[in-house]
Amino acid sequence: MALTEQAPTITGAHALRKARRRFGRVHAPRTDRAGTVVLSALGAYVVSGLVWWGATRPPTSLIGSLHTTAGRSWDATSWNPGWAWVVGAALLVAGIAAARALGPLTASTERAFWLLSTPVDRASMLHPGVVTVFAAGACAGAAGGRLAAFAGTVEQRPPLTACGAVLGLGVAALALLVQARVLPTRTLPVVQILTAALGGAVAAVCATGTVVPVFGTWPPAAVVAPPALAMCCAALLRCGRITAAELNERAEITAAARTSLIGLDPTLVVRVHDAGAWKRVAARRSRALPPGRPRALVRADLLRNLRRPSPFATTAVAVCAAWALGATTQPVVAGWVQLSAVYAATLVFSTGLRDLASKPDLRAMLGAADRDLYRPLMVVPACAAAAVTAVTAPVTGWSPSVSAIVAAGACVAVYRLRTRPATEYDGLVLETAVGQVPLDLIRQWMRGPDSLVAAGLLLALIL
């Protein structure tokens, strides 16, 4: 009877030790290490300065400065502390959206293919990334709690800041549990919708003048901490269930975000995110388009926005923010707030114009001039701008001239921004004593925002 020897199971630590004995340790160049040290020190300095500013600034200084600038008499006791709930709910919804977009745990394509797809101890290799996600969630939550304390003029800032940190930690753990398939995929959207509904209800109550109390004490943070810590422990134990494909699913967004930061062009990460969102929408029943190129383009753009509810949610948030901020500031600031809300609504409804403007081969296939193709795709954004302008008109006192400037300025700014050519980095550069100033790059960036600035100046002259 022949005996066969079974090969020992190679764990992750064993594989790493064998690789180090065979190939040695690879050291980074000294220039890279020096750059890492400098960037780390600069980041620590900036973060510590922000923490010191948030800890020492009085709770009523931010709200009071807006009213002092407005020239209005303002008393801290007349401010509704319930706005802290609204700001906290908005930040929590934004955090869940960011966690859903980023993964939250990702890995590069090379690491997912060469390392994580091999029989190694995946959980031990993912633990540093999980801890990093926890730290990022806690820091973002603490900053959100401090901002909520500013919004509600809460005197006891440490309890609310700690509660925000615990909530941020819980959101990070919840997203990791969803990614590890411990919880169903619909968990995060349900929590996001419930949080948004709660924030909207509190905002409506605050708008009526009813005082909503804020619990600026330690017991709420102590109550929320055990569930958040339990979810963190479960995420650490179950992170090994995350497959290499799931880790690589959001790697494109991370790479696009890095490229957008280096190239100072946020459209790259927006396009990657939209492509992933359309993949999640999946197939839909085909519909016949009406005859005629302009009518077909308008119909296609309308179907594009109806099949994704995110533009409507963004518009609703912008309208609520305009109502909340415009009612408590001076008329000029209220006009700028209305302009920002209308611009945001017009921008999210103009993705069809952006996609067509970025594809010259598709424009050539349609067989018409660029302007003849762009104008029909501005019908839906212009209708959104008109609707938001009419809804937010009470913020500026139902002025027809202000509404016309706001709607026209937003539409012109969005049209110029969406039809902007691809960014060119080899333009005119001005040499100065303090460094180089890319004049041509700044000129390209100002296509679109310049119209928005012009509309803001006109509002300042009228109001």
Short mmCIF file of C-alpha atoms in Angstrom, two decimals:
data_model
loop_
_atom_site.label_atom_id
_atom_site.label_comp_id
_atom_site.label_asym_id
_atom_site.label_seq_id
_atom_site.Cartn_x
_atom_site.Cartn_y
_atom_site.Cartn_z
CA MET A 1 0.00 0.00 0.00
CA ALA A 2 1.59 3.24 -1.12
CA LEU A 3 1.62 6.17 1.15
CA THR A 4 1.17 9.66 -0.25
CA GLU A 5 2.33 12.77 1.57
CA GLN A 6 -0.18 15.59 1.74
CA ALA A 7 1.17 19.09 1.21
CA PRO A 8 0.78 21.34 4.24
CA THR A 9 -1.75 24.13 4.09
CA ILE A 10 -0.07 27.46 3.44
CA THR A 11 -1.53 30.28 5.48
CA GLY A 12 -1.16 33.92 4.71
CA ALA A 13 1.56 34.57 7.28
CA HIS A 14 3.47 31.45 6.16
CA ALA A 15 3.32 32.55 2.51
CA LEU A 16 4.57 36.02 3.39
CA ARG A 17 7.48 34.61 5.42
CA LYS A 18 8.49 32.31 2.56
CA ALA A 19 8.32 35.17 0.07
CA ARG A 20 10.49 37.37 2.29
CA ARG A 21 13.10 34.60 2.76
CA ARG A 22 13.24 33.99 -0.97
CA PHE A 23 13.05 37.49 -2.40
CA GLY A 24 13.98 39.64 0.56
CA ARG A 25 12.27 42.76 1.75
CA VAL A 26 11.63 45.45 -0.85
CA HIS A 27 12.36 48.92 0.41
CA ALA A 28 10.84 52.06 -1.05
CA PRO A 29 13.18 54.73 -2.39
CA ARG A 30 14.31 57.38 0.04
CA THR A 31 12.55 60.09 -1.93
CA ASP A 32 9.24 58.26 -1.65
CA ARG A 33 9.72 57.73 2.08
CA ALA A 34 10.61 61.39 2.57
CA GLY A 35 7.54 62.46 0.62
CA THR A 36 5.36 60.15 2.70
CA VAL A 37 6.77 61.60 5.91
CA VAL A 38 6.22 65.18 4.73
CA LEU A 39 2.65 64.52 3.59
CA SER A 40 1.86 62.68 6.81
CA ALA A 41 3.21 65.53 8.91
CA LEU A 42 1.28 68.10 6.88
CA GLY A 43 -1.93 66.08 7.18
CA ALA A 44 -1.45 65.69 10.94
CA TYR A 45 -0.90 69.43 11.27
CA VAL A 46 -4.05 70.28 9.31
CA VAL A 47 -6.19 67.73 11.16
CA SER A 48 -4.94 68.86 14.58
CA GLY A 49 -5.63 72.48 13.65
CA LEU A 50 -9.19 71.65 12.61
CA VAL A 51 -9.75 69.68 15.80
CA TRP A 52 -8.46 72.57 17.91
CA TRP A 53 -10.66 75.05 16.03
CA GLY A 54 -13.75 72.88 16.46
CA ALA A 55 -13.06 72.33 20.15
CA THR A 56 -12.42 75.97 21.07
CA ARG A 57 -14.93 77.84 18.88
CA PRO A 58 -18.13 78.87 20.74
CA PRO A 59 -21.26 76.96 19.67
CA THR A 60 -23.19 80.09 18.65
CA SER A 61 -20.39 81.76 16.70
CA LEU A 62 -21.13 80.18 13.33
CA ILE A 63 -24.87 80.91 13.29
CA GLY A 64 -24.43 84.28 14.95
CA SER A 65 -21.85 85.41 12.39
CA LEU A 66 -24.34 84.86 9.56
CA HIS A 67 -26.95 87.01 11.24
CA THR A 68 -24.44 89.67 12.27
CA THR A 69 -23.33 89.95 8.68
CA ALA A 70 -26.95 90.14 7.63
CA GLY A 71 -27.49 93.11 9.89
CA ARG A 72 -30.31 91.44 11.77
CA SER A 73 -30.82 91.24 15.47
CA TRP A 74 -30.36 87.64 16.59
CA ASP A 75 -30.58 85.94 19.93
CA ALA A 76 -29.12 82.51 20.56
CA THR A 77 -32.13 81.52 22.66
CA SER A 78 -34.49 82.10 19.70
CA TRP A 79 -32.65 79.60 17.50
CA ASN A 80 -34.27 76.20 17.17
CA PRO A 81 -31.84 73.48 18.33
CA GLY A 82 -33.73 70.93 16.24
CA TRP A 83 -31.64 71.89 13.22
CA ALA A 84 -28.92 69.73 14.75
CA TRP A 85 -31.08 66.69 13.97
CA VAL A 86 -31.54 67.86 10.38
CA VAL A 87 -27.82 68.41 9.81
CA GLY A 88 -26.98 65.10 11.48
CA ALA A 89 -29.50 63.23 9.32
CA ALA A 90 -28.16 64.88 6.15
CA LEU A 91 -24.58 63.98 7.03
CA LEU A 92 -25.61 60.42 7.88
CA VAL A 93 -27.35 60.02 4.52
CA ALA A 94 -24.25 61.39 2.77
CA GLY A 95 -22.03 58.98 4.69
CA ILE A 96 -24.16 55.98 3.72
CA ALA A 97 -24.10 57.12 0.09
CA ALA A 98 -20.30 57.40 0.21
CA ALA A 99 -20.00 53.94 1.80
CA ARG A 100 -22.22 52.46 -0.91
CA ALA A 101 -20.23 54.13 -3.67
CA LEU A 102 -16.78 53.18 -2.36
CA GLY A 103 -17.45 49.65 -1.26
CA PRO A 104 -16.45 50.57 1.51
CA LEU A 105 -13.51 48.11 1.41
CA THR A 106 -11.67 48.00 -1.91
CA ALA A 107 -8.52 46.48 -3.33
CA SER A 108 -6.55 47.24 -6.44
CA THR A 109 -6.92 45.00 -9.47
CA GLU A 110 -3.36 43.73 -9.13
CA ARG A 111 -3.75 42.79 -5.47
CA ALA A 112 -7.12 41.17 -6.02
CA PHE A 113 -5.80 39.06 -8.91
CA TRP A 114 -2.33 38.09 -7.70
CA LEU A 115 -2.83 37.84 -3.95
CA LEU A 116 -6.41 37.69 -2.76
CA SER A 117 -7.41 35.04 -5.31
CA THR A 118 -4.83 32.59 -3.89
CA PRO A 119 -5.50 30.25 -0.91
CA VAL A 120 -4.31 32.65 1.79
CA ASP A 121 -5.83 33.82 5.04
CA ARG A 122 -7.88 36.61 3.53
CA ALA A 123 -9.35 37.84 6.80
CA SER A 124 -5.93 38.57 8.34
CA MET A 125 -4.89 40.46 5.21
CA LEU A 126 -8.08 42.53 5.23
CA HIS A 127 -7.94 43.47 8.92
CA PRO A 128 -5.75 46.59 8.36
CA GLY A 129 -8.13 47.82 5.69
CA VAL A 130 -11.12 47.19 7.94
CA VAL A 131 -9.50 49.12 10.79
CA THR A 132 -8.76 51.97 8.37
CA VAL A 133 -12.42 52.05 7.33
CA PHE A 134 -13.44 52.15 11.00
CA ALA A 135 -11.06 55.04 11.69
CA ALA A 136 -12.30 57.00 8.68
CA GLY A 137 -15.93 56.46 9.70
CA ALA A 138 -15.27 57.52 13.30
CA CYS A 139 -13.39 60.68 12.24
CA ALA A 140 -16.07 61.66 9.73
CA GLY A 141 -18.78 61.01 12.29
CA ALA A 142 -17.01 63.13 14.91
CA ALA A 143 -16.73 66.01 12.43
CA GLY A 144 -20.41 65.61 11.59
CA GLY A 145 -21.37 65.64 15.27
CA ARG A 146 -19.40 68.83 15.78
CA LEU A 147 -21.11 70.43 12.78
CA ALA A 148 -24.49 69.37 14.15
CA ALA A 149 -23.56 71.03 17.45
CA PHE A 150 -22.88 74.23 15.51
CA ALA A 151 -26.23 73.96 13.71
CA GLY A 152 -28.16 73.42 16.94
CA THR A 153 -26.08 75.85 19.05
CA VAL A 154 -25.55 73.07 21.59
CA GLU A 155 -23.47 74.09 24.59
CA GLN A 156 -22.36 70.55 25.50
CA ARG A 157 -20.27 69.72 22.45
CA PRO A 158 -18.28 66.60 23.54
CA PRO A 159 -21.32 64.30 23.99
CA LEU A 160 -22.74 65.18 20.58
CA THR A 161 -19.32 64.82 18.96
CA ALA A 162 -18.84 61.41 20.58
CA CYS A 163 -22.31 60.35 19.48
CA GLY A 164 -21.45 61.37 15.91
CA ALA A 165 -18.22 59.35 16.06
CA VAL A 166 -20.11 56.28 17.28
CA LEU A 167 -22.71 56.67 14.53
CA GLY A 168 -19.97 57.02 11.91
CA LEU A 169 -18.33 53.87 13.24
CA GLY A 170 -21.67 52.06 13.10
CA VAL A 171 -22.28 53.12 9.49
CA ALA A 172 -18.83 51.84 8.48
CA ALA A 173 -19.44 48.52 10.24
CA LEU A 174 -22.91 48.20 8.71
CA ALA A 175 -21.51 48.78 5.22
CA LEU A 176 -18.82 46.14 5.80
CA LEU A 177 -21.42 43.62 6.99
CA VAL A 178 -23.46 44.25 3.84
CA GLN A 179 -20.36 43.83 1.70
CA ALA A 180 -19.57 40.56 3.50
CA ARG A 181 -23.12 39.31 2.76
CA VAL A 182 -23.94 39.01 6.46
CA LEU A 183 -26.80 41.49 5.96
CA PRO A 184 -28.96 41.82 2.83
CA THR A 185 -28.06 44.36 0.17
CA ARG A 186 -31.20 46.41 0.78
CA THR A 187 -30.14 47.22 4.35
CA LEU A 188 -28.18 50.36 3.51
CA PRO A 189 -30.84 51.85 1.16
CA VAL A 190 -33.55 51.23 3.76
CA VAL A 191 -31.52 52.91 6.50
CA GLN A 192 -30.74 55.78 4.15
CA ILE A 193 -34.41 56.32 3.24
CA LEU A 194 -35.53 56.16 6.88
CA THR A 195 -32.85 58.63 7.94
CA ALA A 196 -33.79 61.03 5.14
CA ALA A 197 -37.46 60.79 6.06
CA LEU A 198 -36.65 61.48 9.70
CA GLY A 199 -34.54 64.49 8.80
CA GLY A 200 -37.25 65.86 6.52
CA ALA A 201 -39.90 65.46 9.21
CA VAL A 202 -37.76 67.27 11.77
CA ALA A 203 -37.05 70.04 9.25
CA ALA A 204 -40.78 70.48 8.65
CA VAL A 205 -41.42 70.68 12.39
CA CYS A 206 -38.62 73.23 12.83
CA ALA A 207 -40.02 75.32 9.98
CA THR A 208 -43.32 75.65 11.85
CA GLY A 209 -41.53 77.16 14.85
CA THR A 210 -41.84 74.17 17.17
CA VAL A 211 -38.77 73.71 19.35
CA VAL A 212 -37.24 70.25 18.98
CA PRO A 213 -34.98 69.35 21.91
CA VAL A 214 -31.48 67.98 21.47
CA PHE A 215 -30.05 65.58 24.02
CA GLY A 216 -26.58 66.98 24.59
CA THR A 217 -25.65 64.52 27.34
CA TRP A 218 -23.60 61.34 27.58
CA PRO A 219 -26.39 58.68 27.98
CA PRO A 220 -27.41 58.69 24.26
CA ALA A 221 -23.81 58.07 23.22
CA ALA A 222 -23.54 55.29 25.81
CA VAL A 223 -26.72 53.68 24.46
CA VAL A 224 -25.55 53.79 20.82
CA ALA A 225 -21.98 52.60 21.54
CA PRO A 226 -22.63 48.88 22.35
CA PRO A 227 -24.51 48.08 19.10
CA ALA A 228 -21.86 49.91 17.07
CA LEU A 229 -19.03 48.02 18.79
CA ALA A 230 -20.88 44.73 18.32
CA MET A 231 -21.21 45.41 14.58
CA CYS A 232 -17.50 46.29 14.44
CA CYS A 233 -16.56 42.98 16.05
CA ALA A 234 -18.85 41.10 13.66
CA ALA A 235 -17.31 42.92 10.68
CA LEU A 236 -13.79 42.00 11.84
CA LEU A 237 -14.78 38.36 12.22
CA ARG A 238 -16.69 38.12 8.94
CA CYS A 239 -14.52 40.23 6.63
CA GLY A 240 -12.98 37.05 5.24
CA ARG A 241 -16.25 36.34 3.43
CA ILE A 242 -15.66 39.29 1.10
CA THR A 243 -14.58 37.84 -2.23
CA ALA A 244 -11.87 39.21 -4.49
CA ALA A 245 -14.49 40.20 -7.07
CA GLU A 246 -16.37 42.26 -4.49
CA LEU A 247 -13.17 43.97 -3.42
CA ASN A 248 -12.38 44.77 -7.03
CA GLU A 249 -15.91 45.98 -7.78
CA ARG A 250 -15.35 49.49 -6.41
CA ALA A 251 -11.64 49.68 -7.25
CA GLU A 252 -12.47 51.59 -10.43
CA ILE A 253 -14.10 54.38 -8.42
CA THR A 254 -11.08 54.58 -6.11
CA ALA A 255 -8.68 54.77 -9.06
CA ALA A 256 -10.90 57.34 -10.78
CA ALA A 257 -11.05 59.44 -7.60
CA ARG A 258 -7.26 59.37 -7.37
CA THR A 259 -6.92 60.35 -11.02
CA SER A 260 -9.50 63.11 -10.64
CA LEU A 261 -7.62 64.50 -7.65
CA ILE A 262 -4.32 64.50 -9.52
CA GLY A 263 -5.77 65.90 -12.73
CA LEU A 264 -8.17 68.28 -10.93
CA ASP A 265 -11.04 66.97 -13.04
CA PRO A 266 -14.00 65.57 -11.04
CA THR A 267 -15.83 64.41 -14.16
CA LEU A 268 -13.77 61.21 -14.28
CA VAL A 269 -15.05 59.84 -10.98
CA VAL A 270 -18.60 61.01 -11.81
CA ARG A 271 -18.61 59.06 -15.06
CA VAL A 272 -17.34 55.88 -13.40
CA HIS A 273 -19.97 56.20 -10.68
CA ASP A 274 -22.75 56.75 -13.23
CA ALA A 275 -21.60 53.72 -15.24
CA GLY A 276 -21.82 51.54 -12.13
CA ALA A 277 -25.23 52.98 -11.27
CA TRP A 278 -26.59 52.16 -14.72
CA LYS A 279 -25.29 48.60 -14.40
CA ARG A 280 -27.28 48.24 -11.20
CA VAL A 281 -30.39 49.54 -12.94
CA ALA A 282 -30.09 46.54 -15.32
CA ALA A 283 -32.34 46.03 -18.35
CA ARG A 284 -35.54 47.88 -19.05
CA ARG A 285 -38.28 47.37 -21.59
CA SER A 286 -37.52 49.13 -24.88
CA ARG A 287 -39.80 51.95 -25.93
CA ALA A 288 -40.30 53.46 -29.36
CA LEU A 289 -39.06 57.04 -29.74
CA PRO A 290 -41.18 59.67 -31.51
CA PRO A 291 -40.28 60.74 -35.06
CA GLY A 292 -37.93 63.65 -35.47
CA ARG A 293 -34.49 64.11 -33.98
CA PRO A 294 -35.35 66.85 -31.41
CA ARG A 295 -38.41 65.03 -30.07
CA ALA A 296 -36.50 61.75 -29.87
CA LEU A 297 -33.66 63.38 -27.93
CA VAL A 298 -36.06 64.99 -25.47
CA ARG A 299 -37.92 61.70 -24.98
CA ALA A 300 -34.69 59.77 -24.44
CA ASP A 301 -33.45 62.33 -21.91
CA LEU A 302 -36.75 62.19 -20.05
CA LEU A 303 -36.62 58.38 -19.85
CA ARG A 304 -33.04 58.55 -18.61
CA ASN A 305 -34.05 60.70 -15.65
CA LEU A 306 -37.21 58.73 -14.89
CA ARG A 307 -35.35 55.43 -14.67
CA ARG A 308 -33.02 56.75 -11.96
CA PRO A 309 -34.62 58.48 -8.95
CA SER A 310 -31.38 60.03 -7.71
CA PRO A 311 -31.87 63.40 -9.53
CA PHE A 312 -35.25 63.85 -7.85
CA ALA A 313 -33.80 63.05 -4.42
CA THR A 314 -30.94 65.51 -4.96
CA THR A 315 -33.40 68.19 -6.06
CA ALA A 316 -35.57 67.62 -2.98
CA VAL A 317 -32.53 68.00 -0.72
CA ALA A 318 -31.50 71.21 -2.52
CA VAL A 319 -35.00 72.68 -2.15
CA CYS A 320 -35.13 71.86 1.58
CA ALA A 321 -31.69 73.38 2.10
CA ALA A 322 -32.77 76.54 0.27
CA TRP A 323 -35.86 76.88 2.46
CA ALA A 324 -33.88 76.30 5.65
CA LEU A 325 -30.97 78.62 4.86
CA GLY A 326 -32.84 81.30 2.94
CA ALA A 327 -35.27 81.99 5.76
CA THR A 328 -32.53 82.79 8.28
CA THR A 329 -30.09 84.94 6.29
CA GLN A 330 -30.03 88.31 4.62
CA PRO A 331 -31.71 88.78 1.19
CA VAL A 332 -28.45 88.68 -0.78
CA VAL A 333 -27.37 85.41 0.84
CA ALA A 334 -30.89 84.04 0.32
CA GLY A 335 -30.62 84.85 -3.40
CA TRP A 336 -27.27 83.08 -3.61
CA VAL A 337 -28.73 80.08 -1.80
CA GLN A 338 -31.61 79.96 -4.27
CA LEU A 339 -29.17 80.22 -7.17
CA SER A 340 -27.12 77.33 -5.77
CA ALA A 341 -30.22 75.16 -5.35
CA VAL A 342 -31.44 75.83 -8.88
CA TYR A 343 -27.95 75.22 -10.27
CA ALA A 344 -27.69 71.88 -8.42
CA ALA A 345 -31.08 70.74 -9.72
CA THR A 346 -30.25 71.76 -13.28
CA LEU A 347 -26.87 70.04 -13.09
CA VAL A 348 -28.18 66.65 -11.96
CA PHE A 349 -30.82 66.62 -14.70
CA SER A 350 -28.27 67.36 -17.47
CA THR A 351 -26.37 64.07 -17.54
CA GLY A 352 -27.66 63.33 -21.04
CA LEU A 353 -26.13 66.55 -22.32
CA ARG A 354 -22.85 65.67 -20.62
CA ASP A 355 -22.71 62.20 -22.15
CA LEU A 356 -23.48 63.43 -25.65
CA ALA A 357 -20.98 66.31 -25.43
CA SER A 358 -18.21 63.91 -24.39
CA LYS A 359 -18.77 61.52 -27.34
CA PRO A 360 -17.90 63.10 -30.71
CA ASP A 361 -18.45 59.81 -32.57
CA LEU A 362 -22.06 59.66 -31.37
CA ARG A 363 -22.65 63.26 -32.46
CA ALA A 364 -21.22 62.48 -35.88
CA MET A 365 -23.46 59.41 -36.19
CA LEU A 366 -26.56 61.50 -35.42
CA GLY A 367 -25.74 63.69 -38.41
CA ALA A 368 -26.46 67.20 -37.14
CA ALA A 369 -24.61 70.24 -35.85
CA ASP A 370 -23.54 70.20 -32.22
CA ARG A 371 -25.84 73.03 -31.19
CA ASP A 372 -28.82 71.34 -32.83
CA LEU A 373 -28.11 68.29 -30.69
CA TYR A 374 -27.39 70.17 -27.48
CA ARG A 375 -30.52 72.33 -27.42
CA PRO A 376 -33.10 69.50 -27.16
CA LEU A 377 -31.13 68.01 -24.28
CA MET A 378 -31.51 71.28 -22.35
CA VAL A 379 -35.31 71.00 -22.28
CA VAL A 380 -35.48 68.71 -19.24
CA PRO A 381 -32.82 70.66 -17.25
CA ALA A 382 -34.57 73.95 -18.09
CA CYS A 383 -37.90 72.56 -16.86
CA ALA A 384 -36.20 71.43 -13.64
CA ALA A 385 -34.67 74.90 -13.23
CA ALA A 386 -38.06 76.57 -13.73
CA ALA A 387 -39.77 74.25 -11.25
CA VAL A 388 -37.13 74.70 -8.54
CA THR A 389 -37.11 78.47 -9.11
CA ALA A 390 -40.88 78.61 -8.62
CA VAL A 391 -40.76 76.44 -5.49
CA THR A 392 -37.94 78.45 -3.88
CA ALA A 393 -39.32 81.85 -4.93
CA PRO A 394 -40.63 82.65 -1.39
CA VAL A 395 -37.01 82.69 -0.19
CA THR A 396 -36.37 85.94 -2.08
CA GLY A 397 -39.84 87.44 -1.80
CA TRP A 398 -41.50 86.41 -5.09
CA SER A 399 -39.43 88.82 -7.19
CA PRO A 400 -39.83 88.18 -10.97
CA SER A 401 -36.48 89.77 -11.83
CA VAL A 402 -34.63 87.67 -9.24
CA SER A 403 -36.32 84.49 -10.45
CA ALA A 404 -35.43 85.28 -14.07
CA ILE A 405 -31.78 85.91 -13.19
CA VAL A 406 -31.58 82.73 -11.10
CA ALA A 407 -33.14 80.46 -13.73
CA ALA A 408 -31.24 81.96 -16.67
CA GLY A 409 -27.92 82.01 -14.81
CA ALA A 410 -28.24 78.38 -13.74
CA CYS A 411 -29.20 77.19 -17.23
CA VAL A 412 -26.39 79.11 -18.95
CA ALA A 413 -23.83 77.90 -16.40
CA VAL A 414 -24.91 74.26 -16.79
CA TYR A 415 -24.91 74.49 -20.59
CA ARG A 416 -21.40 75.94 -20.68
CA LEU A 417 -20.14 73.43 -18.13
CA ARG A 418 -21.60 70.36 -19.83
CA THR A 419 -20.41 71.36 -23.30
CA ARG A 420 -16.90 72.16 -22.11
CA PRO A 421 -14.20 70.45 -24.20
CA ALA A 422 -11.75 67.99 -22.70
CA THR A 423 -9.18 69.56 -20.40
CA GLU A 424 -5.81 70.34 -22.00
CA TYR A 425 -2.81 70.64 -19.71
CA ASP A 426 -0.27 72.05 -22.19
CA GLY A 427 -1.55 75.62 -22.35
CA LEU A 428 -0.13 78.96 -21.30
CA VAL A 429 1.72 79.00 -17.97
CA LEU A 430 2.78 82.22 -16.22
CA GLU A 431 6.10 82.16 -14.38
CA THR A 432 6.00 84.17 -11.14
CA ALA A 433 8.25 84.59 -8.13
CA VAL A 434 6.16 82.12 -6.09
CA GLY A 435 5.76 79.48 -8.80
CA GLN A 436 3.84 78.71 -11.96
CA VAL A 437 0.27 79.85 -12.61
CA PRO A 438 -1.57 77.77 -15.27
CA LEU A 439 -3.57 80.55 -16.91
CA ASP A 440 -4.99 78.41 -19.70
CA LEU A 441 -6.04 75.68 -17.26
CA ILE A 442 -7.81 78.23 -15.08
CA ARG A 443 -9.57 79.60 -18.15
CA GLN A 444 -10.86 76.12 -18.97
CA TRP A 445 -12.07 75.56 -15.41
CA MET A 446 -13.96 78.86 -15.43
CA ARG A 447 -16.19 77.81 -18.35
CA GLY A 448 -19.51 77.44 -16.57
CA PRO A 449 -18.75 78.87 -13.12
CA ASP A 450 -18.16 82.28 -14.71
CA SER A 451 -21.85 82.50 -15.64
CA LEU A 452 -22.77 81.50 -12.12
CA VAL A 453 -20.54 84.25 -10.69
CA ALA A 454 -22.08 86.79 -13.07
CA ALA A 455 -25.59 85.82 -11.95
CA GLY A 456 -24.50 86.13 -8.31
CA LEU A 457 -23.17 89.64 -8.93
CA LEU A 458 -26.45 90.65 -10.57
CA LEU A 459 -28.35 89.32 -7.55
CA ALA A 460 -26.08 91.36 -5.26
CA LEU A 461 -26.91 94.52 -7.22
CA ILE A 462 -30.68 93.90 -7.20
CA LEU A 463 -31.14 92.60 -3.67
#
